[in-house]
PDB file of C-alpha atoms in Angstrom:
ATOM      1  CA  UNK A  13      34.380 127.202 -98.356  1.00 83.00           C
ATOM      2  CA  UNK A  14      34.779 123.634 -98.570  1.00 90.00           C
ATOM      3  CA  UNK A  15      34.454 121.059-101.563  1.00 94.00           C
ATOM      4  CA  UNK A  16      33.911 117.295-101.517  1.00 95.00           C
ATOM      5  CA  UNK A  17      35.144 115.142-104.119  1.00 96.00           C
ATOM      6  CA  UNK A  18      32.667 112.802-104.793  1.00 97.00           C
ATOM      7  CA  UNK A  19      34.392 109.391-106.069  1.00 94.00           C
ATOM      8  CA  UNK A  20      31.696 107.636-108.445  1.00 97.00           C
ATOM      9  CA  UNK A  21      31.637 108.330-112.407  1.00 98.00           C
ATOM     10  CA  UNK A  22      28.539 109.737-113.663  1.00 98.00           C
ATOM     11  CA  UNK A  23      26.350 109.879-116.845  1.00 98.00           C
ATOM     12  CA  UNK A  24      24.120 112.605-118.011  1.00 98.00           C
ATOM     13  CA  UNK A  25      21.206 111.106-119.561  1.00 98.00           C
ATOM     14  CA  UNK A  26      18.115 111.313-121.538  1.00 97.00           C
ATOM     15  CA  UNK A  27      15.771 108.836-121.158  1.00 96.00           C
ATOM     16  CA  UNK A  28      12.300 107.565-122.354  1.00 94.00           C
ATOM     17  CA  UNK A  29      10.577 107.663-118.594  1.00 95.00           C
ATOM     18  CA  UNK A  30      11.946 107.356-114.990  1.00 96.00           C
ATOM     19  CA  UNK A  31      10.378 103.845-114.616  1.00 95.00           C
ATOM     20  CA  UNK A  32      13.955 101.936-114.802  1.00 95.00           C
ATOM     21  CA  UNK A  33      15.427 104.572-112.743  1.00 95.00           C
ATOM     22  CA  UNK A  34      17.049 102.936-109.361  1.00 93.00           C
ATOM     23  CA  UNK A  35      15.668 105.040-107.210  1.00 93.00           C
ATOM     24  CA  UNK A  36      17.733 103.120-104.193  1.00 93.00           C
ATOM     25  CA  UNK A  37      20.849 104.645-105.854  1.00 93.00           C
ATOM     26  CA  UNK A  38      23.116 107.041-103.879  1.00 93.00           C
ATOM     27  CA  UNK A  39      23.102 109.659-106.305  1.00 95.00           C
ATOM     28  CA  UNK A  40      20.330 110.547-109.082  1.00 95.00           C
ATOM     29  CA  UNK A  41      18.989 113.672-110.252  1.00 96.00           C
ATOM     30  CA  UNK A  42      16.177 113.954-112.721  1.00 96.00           C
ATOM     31  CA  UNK A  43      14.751 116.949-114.513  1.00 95.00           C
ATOM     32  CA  UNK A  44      11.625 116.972-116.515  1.00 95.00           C
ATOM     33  CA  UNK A  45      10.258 119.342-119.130  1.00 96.00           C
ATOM     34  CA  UNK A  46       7.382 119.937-121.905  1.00 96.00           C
ATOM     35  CA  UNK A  47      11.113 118.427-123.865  1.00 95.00           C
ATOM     36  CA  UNK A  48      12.997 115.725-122.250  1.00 95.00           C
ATOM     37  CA  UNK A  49      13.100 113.201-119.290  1.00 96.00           C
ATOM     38  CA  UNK A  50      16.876 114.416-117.850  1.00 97.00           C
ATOM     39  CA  UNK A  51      18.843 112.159-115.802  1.00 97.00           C
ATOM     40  CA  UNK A  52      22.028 112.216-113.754  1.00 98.00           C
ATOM     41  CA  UNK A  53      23.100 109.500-112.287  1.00 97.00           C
ATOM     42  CA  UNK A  54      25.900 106.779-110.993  1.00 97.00           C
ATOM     43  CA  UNK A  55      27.259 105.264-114.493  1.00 97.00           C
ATOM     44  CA  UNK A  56      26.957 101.775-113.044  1.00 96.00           C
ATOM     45  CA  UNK A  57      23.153 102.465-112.555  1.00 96.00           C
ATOM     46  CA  UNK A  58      22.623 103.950-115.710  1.00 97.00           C
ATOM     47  CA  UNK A  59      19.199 102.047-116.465  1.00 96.00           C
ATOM     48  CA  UNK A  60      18.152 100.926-120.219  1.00 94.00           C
ATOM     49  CA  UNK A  61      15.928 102.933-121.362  1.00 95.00           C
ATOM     50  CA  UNK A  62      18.307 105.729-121.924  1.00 96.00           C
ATOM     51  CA  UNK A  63      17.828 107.640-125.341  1.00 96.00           C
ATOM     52  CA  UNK A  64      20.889 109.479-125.351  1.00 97.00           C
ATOM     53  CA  UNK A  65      23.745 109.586-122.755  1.00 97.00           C
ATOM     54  CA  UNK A  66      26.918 110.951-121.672  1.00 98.00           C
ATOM     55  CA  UNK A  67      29.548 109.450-119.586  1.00 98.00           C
ATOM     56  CA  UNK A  68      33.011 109.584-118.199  1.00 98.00           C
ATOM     57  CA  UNK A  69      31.628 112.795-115.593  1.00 98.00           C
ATOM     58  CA  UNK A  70      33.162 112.893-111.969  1.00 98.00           C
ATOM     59  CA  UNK A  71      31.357 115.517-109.260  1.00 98.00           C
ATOM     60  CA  UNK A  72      32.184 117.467-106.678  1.00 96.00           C
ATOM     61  CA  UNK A  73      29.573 119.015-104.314  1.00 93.00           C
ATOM     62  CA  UNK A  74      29.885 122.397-102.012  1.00 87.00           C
ATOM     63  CA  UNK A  75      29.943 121.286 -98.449  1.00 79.00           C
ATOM     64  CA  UNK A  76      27.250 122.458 -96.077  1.00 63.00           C
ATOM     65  CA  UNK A  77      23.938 123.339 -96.404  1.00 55.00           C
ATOM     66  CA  UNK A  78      23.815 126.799 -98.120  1.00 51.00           C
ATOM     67  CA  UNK A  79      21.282 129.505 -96.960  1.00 51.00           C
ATOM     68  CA  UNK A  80      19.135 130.550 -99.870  1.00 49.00           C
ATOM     69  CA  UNK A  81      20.375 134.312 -99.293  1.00 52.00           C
ATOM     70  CA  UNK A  82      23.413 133.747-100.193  1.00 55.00           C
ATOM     71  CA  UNK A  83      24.125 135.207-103.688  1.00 54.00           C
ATOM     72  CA  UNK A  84      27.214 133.862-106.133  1.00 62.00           C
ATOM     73  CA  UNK A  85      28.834 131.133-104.898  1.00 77.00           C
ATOM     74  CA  UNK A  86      28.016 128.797-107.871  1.00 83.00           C
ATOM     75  CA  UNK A  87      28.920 131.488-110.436  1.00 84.00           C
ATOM     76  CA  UNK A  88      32.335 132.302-108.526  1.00 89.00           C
ATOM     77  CA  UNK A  89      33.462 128.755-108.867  1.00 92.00           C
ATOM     78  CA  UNK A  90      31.898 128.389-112.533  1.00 92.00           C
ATOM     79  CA  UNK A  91      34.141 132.122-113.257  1.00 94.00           C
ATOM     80  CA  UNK A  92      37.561 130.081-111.814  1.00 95.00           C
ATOM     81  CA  UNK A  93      36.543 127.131-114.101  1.00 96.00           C
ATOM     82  CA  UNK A  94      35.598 128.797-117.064  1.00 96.00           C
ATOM     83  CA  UNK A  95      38.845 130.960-116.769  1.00 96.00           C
ATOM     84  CA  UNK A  96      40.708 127.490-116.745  1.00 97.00           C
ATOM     85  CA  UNK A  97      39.257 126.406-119.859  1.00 97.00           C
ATOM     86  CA  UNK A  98      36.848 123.497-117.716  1.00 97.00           C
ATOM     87  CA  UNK A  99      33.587 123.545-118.702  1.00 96.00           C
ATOM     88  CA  UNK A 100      30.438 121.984-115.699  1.00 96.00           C
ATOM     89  CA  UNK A 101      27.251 121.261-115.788  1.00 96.00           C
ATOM     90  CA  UNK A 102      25.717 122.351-112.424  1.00 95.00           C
ATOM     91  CA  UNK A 103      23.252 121.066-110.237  1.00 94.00           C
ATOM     92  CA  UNK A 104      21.553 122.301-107.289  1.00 89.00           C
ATOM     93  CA  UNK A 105      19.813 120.662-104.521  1.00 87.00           C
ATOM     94  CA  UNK A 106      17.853 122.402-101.847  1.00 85.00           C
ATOM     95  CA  UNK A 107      20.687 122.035 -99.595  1.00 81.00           C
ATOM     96  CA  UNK A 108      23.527 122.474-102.125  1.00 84.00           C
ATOM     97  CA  UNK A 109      25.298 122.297-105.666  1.00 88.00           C
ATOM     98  CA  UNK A 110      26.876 119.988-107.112  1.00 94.00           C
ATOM     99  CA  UNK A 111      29.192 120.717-110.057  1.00 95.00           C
ATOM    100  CA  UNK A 112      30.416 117.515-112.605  1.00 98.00           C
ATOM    101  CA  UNK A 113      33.381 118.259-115.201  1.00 98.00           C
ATOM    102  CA  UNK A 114      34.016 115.676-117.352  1.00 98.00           C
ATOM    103  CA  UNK A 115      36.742 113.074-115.632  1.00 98.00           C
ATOM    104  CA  UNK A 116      39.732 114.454-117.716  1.00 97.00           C
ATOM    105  CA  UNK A 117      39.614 117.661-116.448  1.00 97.00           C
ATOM    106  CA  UNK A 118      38.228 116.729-112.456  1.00 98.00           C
ATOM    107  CA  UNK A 119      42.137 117.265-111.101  1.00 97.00           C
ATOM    108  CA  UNK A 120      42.893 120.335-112.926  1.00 98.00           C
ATOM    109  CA  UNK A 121      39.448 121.464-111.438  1.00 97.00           C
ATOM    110  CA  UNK A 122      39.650 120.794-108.077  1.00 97.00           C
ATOM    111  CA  UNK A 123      43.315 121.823-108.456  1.00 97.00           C
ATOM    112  CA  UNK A 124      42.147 125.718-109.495  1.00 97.00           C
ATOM    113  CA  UNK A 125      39.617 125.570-106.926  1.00 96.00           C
ATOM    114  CA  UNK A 126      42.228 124.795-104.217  1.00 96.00           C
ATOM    115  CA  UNK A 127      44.480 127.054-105.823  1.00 96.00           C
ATOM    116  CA  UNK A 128      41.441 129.770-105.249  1.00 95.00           C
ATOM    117  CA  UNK A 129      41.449 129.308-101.751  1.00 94.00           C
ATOM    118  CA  UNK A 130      38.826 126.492-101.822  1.00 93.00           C
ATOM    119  CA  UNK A 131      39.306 123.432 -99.186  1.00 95.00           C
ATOM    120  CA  UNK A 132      39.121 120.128-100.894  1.00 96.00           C
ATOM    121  CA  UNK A 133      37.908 117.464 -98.840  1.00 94.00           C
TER     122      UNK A 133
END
């Protein structure tokens, strides 16, 4: 299975509304709940509304479009990372998921994951 580095920083966000959100931007994900306005996005294009935020996150995504039957790949690579001592926070797309670890540990990560037998691309 393949991996792609993904070579932006990210923040993880929580923000008023989406109304400042750059929806032009490469990469943004948004959650909403009865709770919170969630955003993920490209740290440059963090927008100013944010409430609380997070930054210094790198991602790497799982290559391929990934049939919905298939059962465990997500919690195979969070079991190598969480034996490593790297905490995620996971994301997934119709197509995919996308895993960020905060930037000090992206190396080691993608390291283990190679070392597992993943391709890094």
């Amino acid at each position: 299975m393949e991996i792609k580095r993904i070579d932006d920083s990210f923040s993880i966000c929580k923000v008023k509304d989406y109304s400042k959100v750059n929806f032009d931007s490469e990469y943004y994900f948004i959650g909403r709940t009865d709770e919170e306005y969630s955003l993920v996005c490209i740290t440059k294009n963090v927008p100013d509304n944010v409430i609380e935020r997070d930054d210094n996150w790198k991602a790497f995504r799982i290559q391929g479009v990934l049939d919905f039957s298939l059962i465990g790949i997500l919690s195979q690579i969070s079991t190598v990372l969480a034996e490593n001592q790297i905490g995620i926070f996971a994301i997934s797309t119709y197509n995919t998921d996308y895993i960020l670890t905060k930037k000090d540990n992206y190396d080691k990560a993608l390291k283990v994951l190679s070392d597992a037998g993943y391709k890094i691309v």
